[in-house]
């Protein structure tokens, strides 16, 4: 036993250190994303947004977080208390766990596993459990309806996300995220696969319950959806989990379609910039698009949402899989052939 | 005592405990949640075996899709009235029956191998050499070349099952108003944009 501890102590410590190296920037990123989201939304509506706490309102989000930490955690009397408290923890833990395989630069990744893209897909398909558990355990009507809507929505759009990922994988020939990025050295995939880029972007909005697909928390119908009964720290966990998921989707769009950490053109002043800067810039750009969509697209009706998912995106992405593989096969372009 | 062995005991221990909880908790939703926990740990065992593709597919298909439907159905039930306070011992006879059948099957398998566990060749390796390939490539190359017929057949069976269940549950209801998007988009000349002067109103 002592031998075991000696062998693995340093290894475990390095892994914990790496985890912190992911977690702390991620937390900072979420704070900045929340701030940027509110500022962009305000700018579109000709308001000022947060501008009181700190310079330019930069400390507004930490202040809100502190407020939530000191608030009382209210446990509804009829709720299933264990599941009620586990649900936000699962949401946050899963959304952070997916970041373990995201490469921010060549070789800079915690776990460079063979099936990276499948891992992210699997983890994000688990995210629905946090929402379902929250909705059910609250033992109240609005959270329950919100959870049902959200689960149906996430499961529906996961199908088309899966097919879009398959079209990208056909062009790469590997499930490793680093190799997916390196395959875009000559051309970023959003040029040849442009329709799939659009489908992925819209599905990502639906998958993360962002407007215009934020029906689970449509305040005019369902108060706040599955979060209705949550207060204090558990609510913050939900909020953080949601935003980390949004950032993950931005990173996925970057890796799958926008060439990850690669510079736009491989010439001197551009390729001297470290890769993670390009990665950050691209993620920020995609998040800006997310925020703009939130600002100027009205909310979908639920039947429209389902129609878009099953009757438009699913046939489209299925056709794209067949078309892409046929073209690659016919012109002998498929990797590994 | 390596870390691999330790993680194996961790995963299989959690599987055993959570499987026991599946059948022993009173609340059906908790049962489904424990079932999901044991699925996840089974995926962990696959990872220890270096079968990471199977592990991910297990999570995506069973945990991400099938178990969600389970949970959906169970949550819809009004379980508070259906919690059974009866003696759990009434299920023991059928449990013993199933257990006996299972053990008998195991014994038959063991007898057929004549207890010579060193010499078992259940599947003499008919497949090509996979060294240097990731297990995604290995599974793909076997599934789509050697077993393509079975793969296609199972696909057709699933398709038939899907069409069958849709046909069985599809019913046309009278008097339902539906949004037909193409009709809405083709509707021309019925919408006018009018600049309304204040206090004047418009003729319709």
Coordinates of C-alpha atoms in Angstrom, one line a residue:
Chain A
X1 CA 0.0 0.0 0.0
X2 CA 2.8 2.4 0.9
X3 CA 4.6 1.4 -2.3
X4 CA 1.4 2.2 -4.2
X5 CA 1.1 5.6 -2.6
X6 CA 4.8 6.3 -3.4
X7 CA 4.4 5.3 -7.0
X8 CA 1.2 7.3 -7.7
X9 CA 1.5 10.2 -5.3
X10 CA 3.4 12.5 -7.8
X11 CA 1.2 11.4 -10.7
X12 CA -2.0 12.1 -8.8
X13 CA -0.6 15.5 -7.6
X14 CA 0.3 16.5 -11.2
X15 CA -3.2 15.5 -12.4
X16 CA -4.8 17.6 -9.7
X17 CA -2.6 20.5 -10.6
X18 CA -3.6 20.1 -14.3
X19 CA -7.3 20.0 -13.2
X20 CA -6.8 23.3 -11.4
X21 CA -5.0 24.7 -14.5
X22 CA -8.2 24.0 -16.4
X23 CA -10.7 24.9 -13.7
X24 CA -9.4 28.3 -12.7
X25 CA -9.2 29.8 -16.2
X26 CA -12.6 28.2 -16.9
X27 CA -14.1 29.9 -13.8
X28 CA -12.6 33.2 -15.0
X29 CA -13.9 32.6 -18.5
X30 CA -17.4 32.0 -17.1
X31 CA -17.3 35.3 -15.2
X32 CA -16.1 37.2 -18.3
X33 CA -18.7 35.4 -20.4
X34 CA -21.6 36.4 -18.1
X35 CA -20.3 40.0 -18.1
X36 CA -19.9 40.0 -21.9
X37 CA -23.3 38.4 -22.4
X38 CA -25.0 41.1 -20.3
X39 CA -23.0 43.9 -21.9
X40 CA -23.7 42.8 -25.5
X41 CA -27.4 42.3 -24.8
X42 CA -27.5 45.8 -23.2
X43 CA -25.7 47.4 -26.2
X44 CA -28.2 45.9 -28.7
X45 CA -31.1 47.3 -26.6
X46 CA -29.3 50.7 -26.2
X47 CA -28.9 50.2 -22.5
X48 CA -25.7 50.5 -20.5
X49 CA -25.7 47.1 -18.8
X50 CA -23.7 46.5 -15.6
X51 CA -21.6 49.7 -15.0
X52 CA -21.7 50.4 -11.3
X53 CA -19.6 47.7 -9.5
X54 CA -15.9 48.2 -10.3
X55 CA -14.5 49.8 -13.4
X56 CA -17.0 49.4 -16.3
X57 CA -19.0 47.1 -14.1
X58 CA -16.4 44.4 -14.3
X59 CA -17.0 43.2 -10.7
X60 CA -20.7 42.9 -11.1
X61 CA -20.6 39.1 -11.7
X62 CA -18.3 38.3 -8.7
X63 CA -20.6 40.6 -6.6
X64 CA -23.6 38.6 -7.7
X65 CA -21.8 35.4 -7.0
X66 CA -21.0 36.6 -3.4
X67 CA -24.6 37.5 -2.9
X68 CA -25.7 34.1 -3.9
X69 CA -23.1 32.4 -1.6
X70 CA -24.4 34.2 1.4
X71 CA -28.1 33.5 0.7
X72 CA -30.0 30.8 2.4
X73 CA -30.4 27.5 0.6
X74 CA -34.1 26.8 0.7
X75 CA -35.1 23.2 0.5
X76 CA -38.8 22.8 -0.5
X77 CA -40.7 20.8 2.0
X78 CA -42.1 18.2 -0.5
X79 CA -38.9 17.8 -2.4
X80 CA -36.7 14.8 -2.6
X81 CA -33.8 16.4 -0.8
X82 CA -30.9 14.2 -1.8
X83 CA -31.8 14.2 -5.5
X84 CA -32.6 17.9 -5.2
X85 CA -29.1 18.7 -4.0
X86 CA -27.3 16.2 -6.2
X87 CA -28.8 17.6 -9.4
X88 CA -26.9 20.9 -9.6
X89 CA -23.7 19.2 -8.5
X90 CA -24.0 16.7 -11.4
X91 CA -24.7 19.5 -13.9
X92 CA -21.6 21.4 -12.9
X93 CA -19.3 18.4 -12.6
X94 CA -20.3 17.0 -16.0
X95 CA -19.8 20.4 -17.7
X96 CA -16.3 20.7 -16.2
X97 CA -15.4 17.1 -16.9
X98 CA -16.0 17.6 -20.7
X99 CA -13.1 20.1 -20.7
X100 CA -10.6 17.5 -19.9
X101 CA -10.1 16.5 -23.5
X102 CA -10.4 20.0 -25.1
X103 CA -7.0 20.9 -26.7
X104 CA -6.2 24.6 -26.5
X105 CA -2.9 24.3 -28.3
X106 CA -0.9 21.6 -30.0
X107 CA -0.2 19.2 -27.2
X108 CA -1.7 21.3 -24.4
X109 CA -4.5 19.1 -23.3
X110 CA -5.2 17.2 -20.0
X111 CA -6.2 13.8 -21.6
X112 CA -5.3 13.3 -25.3
X113 CA -7.6 10.3 -25.7
X114 CA -8.4 8.4 -28.9
X115 CA -12.1 8.9 -28.7
X116 CA -12.1 12.5 -27.6
X117 CA -15.0 13.7 -29.6
X118 CA -17.1 10.7 -28.5
X119 CA -16.2 11.5 -24.9
X120 CA -17.5 15.0 -25.2
X121 CA -20.6 13.8 -27.0
X122 CA -21.2 11.2 -24.2
X123 CA -20.6 13.7 -21.4
X124 CA -22.9 16.3 -22.9
X125 CA -25.6 13.6 -23.4
X126 CA -25.4 13.0 -19.7
X127 CA -26.1 16.7 -19.0
X128 CA -29.8 16.0 -19.4
X129 CA -29.8 14.1 -16.1
X130 CA -29.1 17.1 -14.0
X131 CA -32.1 18.9 -15.4
X132 CA -34.4 15.9 -15.2
X133 CA -33.4 15.2 -11.6
X134 CA -33.8 18.9 -10.7
X135 CA -37.3 19.1 -12.3
X136 CA -38.5 15.9 -10.7
X137 CA -37.1 16.3 -7.2
X138 CA -38.5 19.8 -6.9
X139 CA -42.0 18.2 -6.7
X140 CA -43.7 21.1 -8.3
X141 CA -45.4 21.6 -11.6
X142 CA -43.4 24.3 -13.3
X143 CA -40.0 22.7 -12.7
X144 CA -41.4 19.4 -13.9
X145 CA -42.7 20.8 -17.1
X146 CA -39.5 22.7 -17.6
X147 CA -37.4 19.6 -17.1
X148 CA -39.6 17.5 -19.5
X149 CA -39.3 20.2 -22.2
X150 CA -35.6 20.6 -21.7
X151 CA -34.9 16.8 -21.8
X152 CA -37.0 16.4 -25.0
X153 CA -35.2 19.3 -26.6
X154 CA -31.7 18.2 -25.7
X155 CA -32.3 14.6 -26.8
X156 CA -33.8 15.8 -30.2
X157 CA -31.0 18.1 -31.0
X158 CA -28.3 15.7 -29.9
X159 CA -29.3 13.5 -32.9
X160 CA -28.5 16.2 -35.5
X161 CA -25.3 17.2 -33.6
X162 CA -24.2 13.6 -33.8
X163 CA -24.7 13.5 -37.6
X164 CA -22.9 16.8 -38.0
X165 CA -19.9 15.4 -36.0
X166 CA -20.0 12.3 -38.2
X167 CA -19.6 14.5 -41.4
X168 CA -16.6 16.1 -39.8
X169 CA -15.1 12.8 -38.8
X170 CA -15.5 11.5 -42.3
X171 CA -13.2 14.3 -43.5
X172 CA -10.7 13.6 -40.7
X173 CA -10.5 9.9 -40.2
X174 CA -9.9 10.1 -36.5
X175 CA -11.9 10.7 -33.3
X176 CA -9.0 12.5 -31.6
X177 CA -9.6 16.2 -31.2
X178 CA -6.0 17.2 -31.8
X179 CA -6.1 15.3 -35.1
X180 CA -9.4 16.9 -36.0
X181 CA -7.7 20.3 -35.7
X182 CA -4.6 19.2 -37.5
X183 CA -6.7 18.0 -40.5
X184 CA -7.8 21.6 -41.0
X185 CA -4.3 22.8 -41.7
X186 CA -5.0 23.5 -45.4
X187 CA -8.7 24.5 -45.1
X188 CA -11.0 25.1 -42.1
X189 CA -13.9 22.8 -42.3
X190 CA -16.5 25.6 -42.2
X191 CA -15.7 26.3 -45.9
X192 CA -16.4 22.8 -47.4
X193 CA -19.0 21.9 -44.7
X194 CA -20.7 25.3 -44.5
X195 CA -24.3 24.0 -44.2
X196 CA -23.3 21.7 -41.4
X197 CA -21.6 24.6 -39.6
X198 CA -24.9 26.4 -39.5
X199 CA -26.8 23.3 -38.4
X200 CA -24.2 22.7 -35.7
X201 CA -24.4 26.3 -34.5
X202 CA -28.2 26.3 -34.2
X203 CA -28.2 22.9 -32.6
X204 CA -25.6 24.0 -30.1
X205 CA -27.9 26.9 -29.2
X206 CA -30.7 24.4 -28.6
X207 CA -28.5 22.0 -26.8
X208 CA -27.4 24.6 -24.2
X209 CA -31.0 26.0 -23.8
X210 CA -29.9 29.4 -25.0
X211 CA -32.3 31.8 -26.6
X212 CA -34.2 31.5 -29.0
X213 CA -34.6 27.9 -27.7
X214 CA -34.7 28.7 -23.9
X215 CA -38.2 27.2 -23.6
X216 CA -37.3 25.2 -20.4
X217 CA -37.0 28.5 -18.6
X218 CA -39.5 30.6 -20.6
X219 CA -40.4 33.0 -17.8
X220 CA -43.8 33.9 -19.2
X221 CA -44.9 30.3 -19.2
X222 CA -42.9 28.4 -16.6
X223 CA -41.5 30.9 -14.1
X224 CA -37.9 29.7 -14.4
X225 CA -38.3 26.1 -15.6
X226 CA -36.3 23.5 -13.7
X227 CA -34.5 26.1 -11.6
X228 CA -37.7 27.6 -10.1
X229 CA -37.2 26.0 -6.6
X230 CA -33.5 26.6 -6.4
X231 CA -31.8 29.4 -4.4
X232 CA -28.4 30.3 -3.2
X233 CA -25.5 28.1 -4.0
X234 CA -27.3 25.3 -5.9
X235 CA -28.6 27.9 -8.2
X236 CA -25.1 29.3 -8.8
X237 CA -24.0 25.8 -9.6
X238 CA -26.7 25.5 -12.3
X239 CA -25.8 28.9 -13.7
X240 CA -22.1 28.0 -13.8
X241 CA -22.8 24.6 -15.3
X242 CA -24.9 26.2 -18.0
X243 CA -22.3 28.8 -18.9
X244 CA -19.5 26.3 -18.9
X245 CA -21.6 24.2 -21.3
X246 CA -22.0 27.2 -23.5
X247 CA -18.3 27.8 -23.6
X248 CA -17.8 24.1 -24.3
X249 CA -20.1 24.4 -27.3
X250 CA -18.2 27.5 -28.5
X251 CA -14.9 25.5 -28.1
X252 CA -16.5 22.6 -30.0
X253 CA -17.5 24.9 -32.9
X254 CA -14.0 26.2 -32.9
X255 CA -12.4 22.8 -33.0
X256 CA -14.7 21.2 -35.5
X257 CA -15.1 24.0 -38.0
X258 CA -12.9 27.0 -37.3
X259 CA -9.5 25.2 -37.1
X260 CA -8.9 25.2 -33.3
X261 CA -5.6 26.9 -32.5
X262 CA -4.5 27.2 -36.1
X263 CA -3.9 30.8 -37.4
X264 CA -6.1 31.9 -40.3
X265 CA -3.2 31.9 -42.8
X266 CA 0.1 30.1 -42.1
X267 CA 2.4 33.1 -42.7
X268 CA 5.0 34.8 -40.4
X269 CA 3.4 37.3 -38.1
X270 CA 0.3 35.2 -37.7
X271 CA 1.8 31.9 -37.0
X272 CA 4.2 33.4 -34.4
X273 CA 1.2 34.1 -32.2
X274 CA 0.9 31.3 -29.6
X275 CA -1.9 28.8 -30.5
X276 CA -4.0 29.3 -27.4
X277 CA -4.4 33.0 -28.3
X278 CA -6.0 32.1 -31.6
X279 CA -8.1 29.5 -29.8
X280 CA -9.3 32.1 -27.3
X281 CA -10.1 34.6 -30.0
X282 CA -12.2 32.1 -31.9
X283 CA -14.0 31.0 -28.9
X284 CA -14.8 34.6 -28.0
X285 CA -16.0 35.2 -31.5
X286 CA -18.4 32.2 -31.4
X287 CA -19.6 33.4 -28.0
X288 CA -20.2 36.8 -29.4
X289 CA -22.4 35.2 -32.1
X290 CA -24.3 33.3 -29.3
X291 CA -24.9 36.5 -27.4
X292 CA -26.0 38.4 -30.5
X293 CA -28.5 35.6 -31.3
X294 CA -29.8 35.9 -27.7
X295 CA -30.3 39.7 -28.2
X296 CA -32.2 39.8 -31.4
X297 CA -34.1 36.5 -32.1
X298 CA -37.5 36.0 -30.5
X299 CA -38.2 32.8 -28.6
X300 CA -39.5 29.8 -30.6
X301 CA -42.8 28.1 -29.9
X302 CA -42.4 24.6 -28.7
X303 CA -43.9 22.8 -31.7
X304 CA -41.7 25.0 -34.0
X305 CA -38.7 23.9 -32.1
X306 CA -39.5 20.2 -32.4
X307 CA -40.3 20.7 -36.1
X308 CA -37.0 22.3 -36.7
X309 CA -35.1 19.6 -35.0
X310 CA -36.8 16.5 -36.4
X311 CA -38.2 17.6 -39.8
X312 CA -35.5 20.0 -40.9
X313 CA -32.2 19.3 -39.2
X314 CA -32.4 15.5 -39.0
X315 CA -33.0 14.9 -42.7
X316 CA -30.6 17.6 -43.7
X317 CA -27.7 16.3 -41.6
X318 CA -28.5 12.7 -42.6
X319 CA -28.3 13.7 -46.2
X320 CA -25.1 15.5 -45.5
X321 CA -23.5 12.3 -44.1
X322 CA -24.5 10.3 -47.2
X323 CA -23.4 13.1 -49.5
X324 CA -20.1 13.7 -47.8
X325 CA -19.1 10.1 -47.7
X326 CA -20.2 9.6 -51.3
X327 CA -18.1 12.6 -52.5
X328 CA -15.1 11.5 -50.4
X329 CA -15.4 8.0 -51.8
X330 CA -16.0 9.0 -55.4
X331 CA -13.1 11.4 -55.6
X332 CA -10.8 9.1 -53.5
X333 CA -10.4 11.8 -50.9
X334 CA -11.3 9.8 -47.8
X335 CA -8.4 9.7 -45.3
X336 CA -6.9 6.3 -44.9
X337 CA -8.1 5.0 -48.3
Chain B
X1 CA -2.0 -4.2 -5.9
X2 CA -1.8 -1.9 -8.9
X3 CA -3.9 1.2 -9.5
X4 CA -5.6 -0.7 -12.3
X5 CA -6.8 -3.4 -9.9
X6 CA -7.8 -0.8 -7.4
X7 CA -10.0 1.0 -10.0
X8 CA -11.4 -2.3 -11.1
X9 CA -12.6 -3.1 -7.5
X10 CA -13.9 0.4 -7.2
X11 CA -16.0 0.2 -10.4
X12 CA -17.2 -3.4 -9.9
X13 CA -18.0 -2.7 -6.2
X14 CA -20.1 0.4 -7.1
X15 CA -21.8 -1.8 -9.8
X16 CA -22.7 -4.4 -7.3
X17 CA -24.0 -2.0 -4.7
X18 CA -26.0 0.1 -7.1
X19 CA -27.5 -3.0 -8.7
X20 CA -28.6 -4.1 -5.3
X21 CA -30.1 -0.7 -4.7
X22 CA -32.0 -0.9 -8.0
X23 CA -34.1 -3.7 -6.7
X24 CA -34.2 -2.7 -3.0
X25 CA -35.2 1.0 -3.1
X26 CA -38.9 1.8 -2.7
X27 CA -38.9 4.7 -5.0
X28 CA -38.9 3.8 -8.7
X29 CA -37.1 7.0 -9.8
X30 CA -34.3 6.2 -7.4
X31 CA -34.1 2.7 -8.9
X32 CA -33.6 4.1 -12.4
X33 CA -31.0 6.5 -11.1
X34 CA -29.0 3.7 -9.5
X35 CA -29.4 1.7 -12.8
X36 CA -27.8 4.6 -14.6
X37 CA -25.0 4.6 -12.0
X38 CA -24.3 1.0 -12.6
X39 CA -24.3 1.6 -16.4
X40 CA -21.7 4.3 -16.0
X41 CA -19.5 2.1 -13.9
X42 CA -19.8 -0.7 -16.5
X43 CA -18.4 1.9 -19.0
X44 CA -15.6 2.5 -16.6
X45 CA -14.8 -1.3 -16.7
X46 CA -14.6 -1.1 -20.5
X47 CA -12.1 1.8 -20.2
X48 CA -9.9 -0.4 -17.9
X49 CA -10.0 -3.1 -20.7
X50 CA -8.8 -0.4 -23.2
X51 CA -12.1 -0.7 -25.0
X52 CA -12.7 3.1 -24.9
X53 CA -14.9 3.1 -28.0
X54 CA -17.3 0.5 -26.4
X55 CA -17.3 2.5 -23.2
X56 CA -18.3 5.7 -25.0
X57 CA -21.0 4.0 -27.1
X58 CA -22.4 2.4 -23.9
X59 CA -22.7 5.8 -22.3
X60 CA -24.2 7.5 -25.4
X61 CA -26.7 4.8 -26.3
X62 CA -27.7 3.3 -22.9
X63 CA -27.2 6.2 -20.5
X64 CA -27.8 9.1 -22.9
X65 CA -30.8 7.7 -24.7
X66 CA -32.4 4.5 -23.4
X67 CA -32.2 5.4 -19.7
X68 CA -33.5 8.9 -20.3
X69 CA -36.6 7.3 -21.8
X70 CA -36.8 4.9 -18.8
X71 CA -36.6 7.9 -16.5
X72 CA -39.2 9.8 -18.5
X73 CA -41.7 7.0 -18.2
X74 CA -41.1 6.3 -14.5
X75 CA -41.3 10.0 -13.6
X76 CA -44.7 10.2 -15.3
X77 CA -46.0 7.4 -13.0
X78 CA -47.8 8.3 -9.9
X79 CA -45.6 6.2 -7.8
X80 CA -46.7 7.5 -4.4
X81 CA -49.8 5.3 -4.6
X82 CA -48.1 2.4 -6.1
X83 CA -45.3 2.0 -3.5
X84 CA -45.7 -1.6 -2.4
X85 CA -45.7 -2.0 1.4
X86 CA -46.3 -5.7 1.0
X87 CA -43.8 -8.3 2.1
X88 CA -41.0 -8.4 -0.3
X89 CA -40.6 -12.1 0.5
X90 CA -43.4 -13.0 -1.9
X91 CA -41.1 -12.6 -4.8
X92 CA -38.5 -15.0 -3.4
X93 CA -39.8 -18.2 -5.2
X94 CA -39.5 -16.7 -8.7
X95 CA -36.2 -15.2 -7.8
X96 CA -34.9 -18.5 -6.7
X97 CA -36.2 -20.1 -9.9
X98 CA -34.3 -17.6 -12.1
X99 CA -31.2 -17.9 -9.9
X100 CA -31.3 -21.7 -10.3
X101 CA -31.7 -21.5 -14.0
X102 CA -28.8 -19.1 -14.2
X103 CA -26.5 -21.2 -12.1
X104 CA -27.4 -24.3 -14.0
X105 CA -26.4 -22.6 -17.3
X106 CA -23.1 -21.6 -15.8
X107 CA -22.5 -25.1 -14.6
X108 CA -23.3 -26.6 -18.0
X109 CA -20.8 -24.2 -19.6
X110 CA -18.2 -25.2 -17.1
X111 CA -18.8 -28.9 -17.5
X112 CA -18.6 -28.6 -21.3
X113 CA -15.1 -27.1 -21.0
X114 CA -14.3 -30.1 -18.6
X115 CA -13.0 -27.7 -16.1
X116 CA -9.8 -27.3 -18.0
X117 CA -9.8 -23.6 -18.0
X118 CA -6.3 -23.2 -19.4
X119 CA -7.2 -24.7 -22.7
X120 CA -10.4 -22.9 -23.7
X121 CA -10.5 -21.6 -27.2
X122 CA -14.0 -20.3 -27.5
X123 CA -13.2 -18.1 -30.5
X124 CA -10.2 -19.2 -32.4
X125 CA -8.9 -15.9 -33.8
X126 CA -10.3 -15.7 -37.4
X127 CA -9.6 -12.0 -37.6
X128 CA -6.8 -10.1 -39.0
X129 CA -4.1 -8.6 -36.8
X130 CA -5.1 -5.3 -35.2
X131 CA -1.8 -4.2 -33.7
X132 CA -1.2 -0.5 -34.1
X133 CA -4.9 0.2 -34.8
X134 CA -7.2 2.1 -32.4
X135 CA -10.1 0.0 -31.3
X136 CA -12.5 2.2 -33.3
X137 CA -10.7 1.3 -36.5
X138 CA -10.6 -2.4 -35.4
X139 CA -14.3 -2.6 -34.7
X140 CA -15.1 -0.7 -37.8
X141 CA -13.0 -2.9 -40.1
X142 CA -14.5 -6.1 -38.7
X143 CA -18.1 -4.9 -38.6
X144 CA -18.2 -3.4 -42.1
X145 CA -16.2 -6.1 -43.9
X146 CA -16.5 -9.5 -42.2
X147 CA -19.9 -9.1 -40.7
X148 CA -21.6 -6.6 -43.1
X149 CA -24.5 -8.9 -43.8
X150 CA -25.4 -9.3 -40.1
X151 CA -24.9 -5.6 -39.6
X152 CA -27.2 -4.7 -42.4
X153 CA -29.8 -7.3 -41.3
X154 CA -29.9 -6.0 -37.8
X155 CA -30.3 -2.5 -39.2
X156 CA -33.3 -3.6 -41.3
X157 CA -34.9 -5.3 -38.3
X158 CA -34.6 -2.1 -36.3
X159 CA -36.0 -0.1 -39.2
X160 CA -39.0 -2.5 -39.4
X161 CA -39.5 -2.3 -35.7
X162 CA -39.5 1.5 -35.9
X163 CA -41.9 1.7 -38.8
X164 CA -44.1 -0.9 -37.0
X165 CA -44.3 1.1 -33.8
X166 CA -45.0 4.3 -35.7
X167 CA -47.8 2.7 -37.7
X168 CA -49.3 1.2 -34.5
X169 CA -49.4 4.4 -32.6
X170 CA -50.2 6.9 -35.5
X171 CA -53.8 8.1 -35.5
X172 CA -55.3 10.9 -37.5
X173 CA -57.3 13.3 -35.4
X174 CA -60.1 15.3 -36.8
X175 CA -60.2 19.1 -36.6
X176 CA -56.6 19.8 -35.5
X177 CA -55.2 23.0 -36.7
X178 CA -51.6 22.7 -37.8
X179 CA -49.1 25.2 -39.0
X180 CA -48.1 24.6 -42.6
X181 CA -44.9 26.6 -43.1
X182 CA -44.8 26.3 -46.9
X183 CA -48.4 27.7 -47.2
X184 CA -47.5 30.6 -44.9
X185 CA -44.4 31.4 -46.9
X186 CA -46.3 31.3 -50.2
X187 CA -49.0 33.7 -49.0
X188 CA -48.4 36.9 -51.0
X189 CA -50.3 40.2 -51.0
X190 CA -52.2 39.6 -47.9
X191 CA -49.8 41.5 -45.6
X192 CA -49.5 45.3 -46.1
X193 CA -47.1 47.5 -44.3
X194 CA -48.9 50.8 -43.6
X195 CA -47.5 54.0 -42.2
X196 CA -50.2 55.1 -39.7
X197 CA -50.5 58.8 -39.1
X198 CA -51.1 59.5 -35.4
X199 CA -54.7 60.1 -34.6
X200 CA -56.0 59.2 -38.1
X201 CA -56.2 55.4 -38.1
X202 CA -56.3 53.3 -41.3
X203 CA -59.0 51.7 -43.5
X204 CA -59.0 48.0 -43.7

